[in-house]
Coordinates of N, CA and C in Angstrom, one line a residue:
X644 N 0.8 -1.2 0.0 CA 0.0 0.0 0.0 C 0.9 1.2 0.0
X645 N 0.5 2.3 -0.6 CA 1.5 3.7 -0.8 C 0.9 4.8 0.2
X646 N 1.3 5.0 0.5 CA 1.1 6.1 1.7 C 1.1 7.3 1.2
X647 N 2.1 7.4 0.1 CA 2.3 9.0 -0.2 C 1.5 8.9 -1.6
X648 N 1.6 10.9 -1.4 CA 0.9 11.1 -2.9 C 1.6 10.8 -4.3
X649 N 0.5 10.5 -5.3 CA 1.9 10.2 -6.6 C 1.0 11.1 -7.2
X650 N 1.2 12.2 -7.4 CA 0.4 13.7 -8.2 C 1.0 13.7 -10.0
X651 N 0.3 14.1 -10.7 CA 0.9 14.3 -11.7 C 1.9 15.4 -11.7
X652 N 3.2 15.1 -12.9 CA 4.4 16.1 -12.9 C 3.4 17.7 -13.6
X653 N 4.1 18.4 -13.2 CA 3.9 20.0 -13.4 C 4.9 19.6 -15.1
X654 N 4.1 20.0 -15.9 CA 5.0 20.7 -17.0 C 4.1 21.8 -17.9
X655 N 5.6 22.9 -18.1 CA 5.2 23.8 -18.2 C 5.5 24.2 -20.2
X656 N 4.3 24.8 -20.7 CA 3.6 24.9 -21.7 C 4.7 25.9 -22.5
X657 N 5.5 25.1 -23.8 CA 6.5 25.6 -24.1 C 6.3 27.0 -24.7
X658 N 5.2 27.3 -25.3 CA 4.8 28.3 -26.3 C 4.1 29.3 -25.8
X659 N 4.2 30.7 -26.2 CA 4.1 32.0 -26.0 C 2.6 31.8 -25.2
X660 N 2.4 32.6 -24.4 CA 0.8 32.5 -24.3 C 0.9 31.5 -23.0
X661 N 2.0 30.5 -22.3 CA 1.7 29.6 -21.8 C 0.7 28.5 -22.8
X662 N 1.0 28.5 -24.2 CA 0.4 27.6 -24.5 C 1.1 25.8 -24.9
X663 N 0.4 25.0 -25.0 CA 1.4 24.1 -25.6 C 1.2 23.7 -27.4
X664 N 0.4 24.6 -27.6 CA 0.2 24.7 -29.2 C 0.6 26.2 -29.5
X665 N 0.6 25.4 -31.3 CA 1.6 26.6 -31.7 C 1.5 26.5 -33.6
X666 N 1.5 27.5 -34.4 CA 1.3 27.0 -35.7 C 2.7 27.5 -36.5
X667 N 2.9 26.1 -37.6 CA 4.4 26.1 -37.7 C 4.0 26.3 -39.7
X668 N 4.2 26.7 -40.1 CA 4.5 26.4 -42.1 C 5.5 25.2 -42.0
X669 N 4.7 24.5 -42.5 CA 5.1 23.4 -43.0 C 7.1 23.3 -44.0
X670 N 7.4 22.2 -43.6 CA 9.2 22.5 -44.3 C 9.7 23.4 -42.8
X671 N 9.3 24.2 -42.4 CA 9.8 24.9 -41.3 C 10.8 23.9 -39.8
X672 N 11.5 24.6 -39.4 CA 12.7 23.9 -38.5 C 11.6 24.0 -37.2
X673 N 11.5 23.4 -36.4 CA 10.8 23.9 -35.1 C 11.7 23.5 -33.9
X674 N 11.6 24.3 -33.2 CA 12.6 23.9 -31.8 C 12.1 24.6 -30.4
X675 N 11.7 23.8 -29.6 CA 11.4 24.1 -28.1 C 12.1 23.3 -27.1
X676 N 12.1 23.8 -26.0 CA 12.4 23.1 -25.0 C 10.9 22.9 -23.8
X677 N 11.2 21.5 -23.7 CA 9.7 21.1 -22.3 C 10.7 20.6 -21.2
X678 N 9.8 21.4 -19.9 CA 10.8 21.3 -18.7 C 9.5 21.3 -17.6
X679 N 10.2 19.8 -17.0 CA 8.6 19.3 -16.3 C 9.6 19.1 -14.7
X680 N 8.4 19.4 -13.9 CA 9.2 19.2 -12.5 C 7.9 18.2 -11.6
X681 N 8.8 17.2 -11.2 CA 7.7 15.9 -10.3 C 8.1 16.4 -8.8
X682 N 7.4 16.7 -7.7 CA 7.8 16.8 -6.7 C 7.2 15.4 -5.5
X683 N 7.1 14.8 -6.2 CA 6.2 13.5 -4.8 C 8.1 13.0 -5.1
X684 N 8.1 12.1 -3.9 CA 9.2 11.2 -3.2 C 8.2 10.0 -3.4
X685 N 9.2 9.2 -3.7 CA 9.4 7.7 -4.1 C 9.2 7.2 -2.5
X686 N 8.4 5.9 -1.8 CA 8.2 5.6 -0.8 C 9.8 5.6 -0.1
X687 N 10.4 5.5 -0.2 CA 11.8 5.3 0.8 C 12.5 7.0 0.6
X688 N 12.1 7.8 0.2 CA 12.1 9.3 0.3 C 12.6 9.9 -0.6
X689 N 13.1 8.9 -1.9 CA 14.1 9.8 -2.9 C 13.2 10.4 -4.0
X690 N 13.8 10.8 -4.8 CA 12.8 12.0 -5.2 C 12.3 11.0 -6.6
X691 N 11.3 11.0 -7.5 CA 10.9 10.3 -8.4 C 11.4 11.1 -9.7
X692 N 12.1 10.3 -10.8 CA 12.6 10.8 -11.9 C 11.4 11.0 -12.6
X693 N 11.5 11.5 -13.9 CA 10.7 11.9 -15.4 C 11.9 11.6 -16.6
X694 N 10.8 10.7 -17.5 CA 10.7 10.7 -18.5 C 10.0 11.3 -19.6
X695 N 10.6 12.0 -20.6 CA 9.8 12.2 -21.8 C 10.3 11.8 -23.3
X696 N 9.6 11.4 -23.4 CA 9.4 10.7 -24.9 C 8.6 11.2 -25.9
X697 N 9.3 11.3 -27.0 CA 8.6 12.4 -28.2 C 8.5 11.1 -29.2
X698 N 7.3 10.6 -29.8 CA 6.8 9.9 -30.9 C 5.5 10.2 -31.5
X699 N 5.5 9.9 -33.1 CA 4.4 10.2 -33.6 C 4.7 10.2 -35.2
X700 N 3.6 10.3 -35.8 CA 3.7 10.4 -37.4 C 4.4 12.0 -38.0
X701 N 4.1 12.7 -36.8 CA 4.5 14.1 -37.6 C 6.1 14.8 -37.5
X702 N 6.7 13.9 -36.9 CA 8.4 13.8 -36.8 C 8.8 13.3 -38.1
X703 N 9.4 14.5 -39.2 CA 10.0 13.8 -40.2 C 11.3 13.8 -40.3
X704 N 11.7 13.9 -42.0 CA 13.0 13.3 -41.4 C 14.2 14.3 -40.4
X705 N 15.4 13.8 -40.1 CA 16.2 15.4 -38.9 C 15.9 15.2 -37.6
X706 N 14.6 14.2 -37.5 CA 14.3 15.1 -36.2 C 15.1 14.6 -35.4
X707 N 15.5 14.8 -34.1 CA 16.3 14.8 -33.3 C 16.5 15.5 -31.7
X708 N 17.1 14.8 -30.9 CA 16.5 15.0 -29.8 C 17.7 15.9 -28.9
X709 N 18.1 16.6 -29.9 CA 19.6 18.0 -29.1 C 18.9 19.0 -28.7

């Protein structure tokens, strides 16, 4: 049984506006940064990592994760 909270991570909305949409012309380079912060602790008190993972049909070719 877990005793502590497991809340969802806070991440914060890369684009102007606080938004997380955004309109790009097509052929165009796009580049953001996403920066998410988890604050619950792992039952023995260490802090719980994040993962993100970018997949989908609309990554062509280039894309890349620098």
């Amino acid at each position: 049984s877990c005793t502590q909270a497991n809340n969802a991570p806070v991440i914060n909305p890369p684009f102007a506006g606080g938004s997380f949409e955004t309109t790009v012309i097509a052929g165009n380079v796009v580049n953001f940064s996403l920066n998410a912060v988890d604050m619950d602790l792992l039952q023995n008190g260490t802090p719980q990592s994040l993962t993100l993972i970018a997949s989908g049909p609309m990554f062509g070719n280039g894309f890349n994760t620098n």
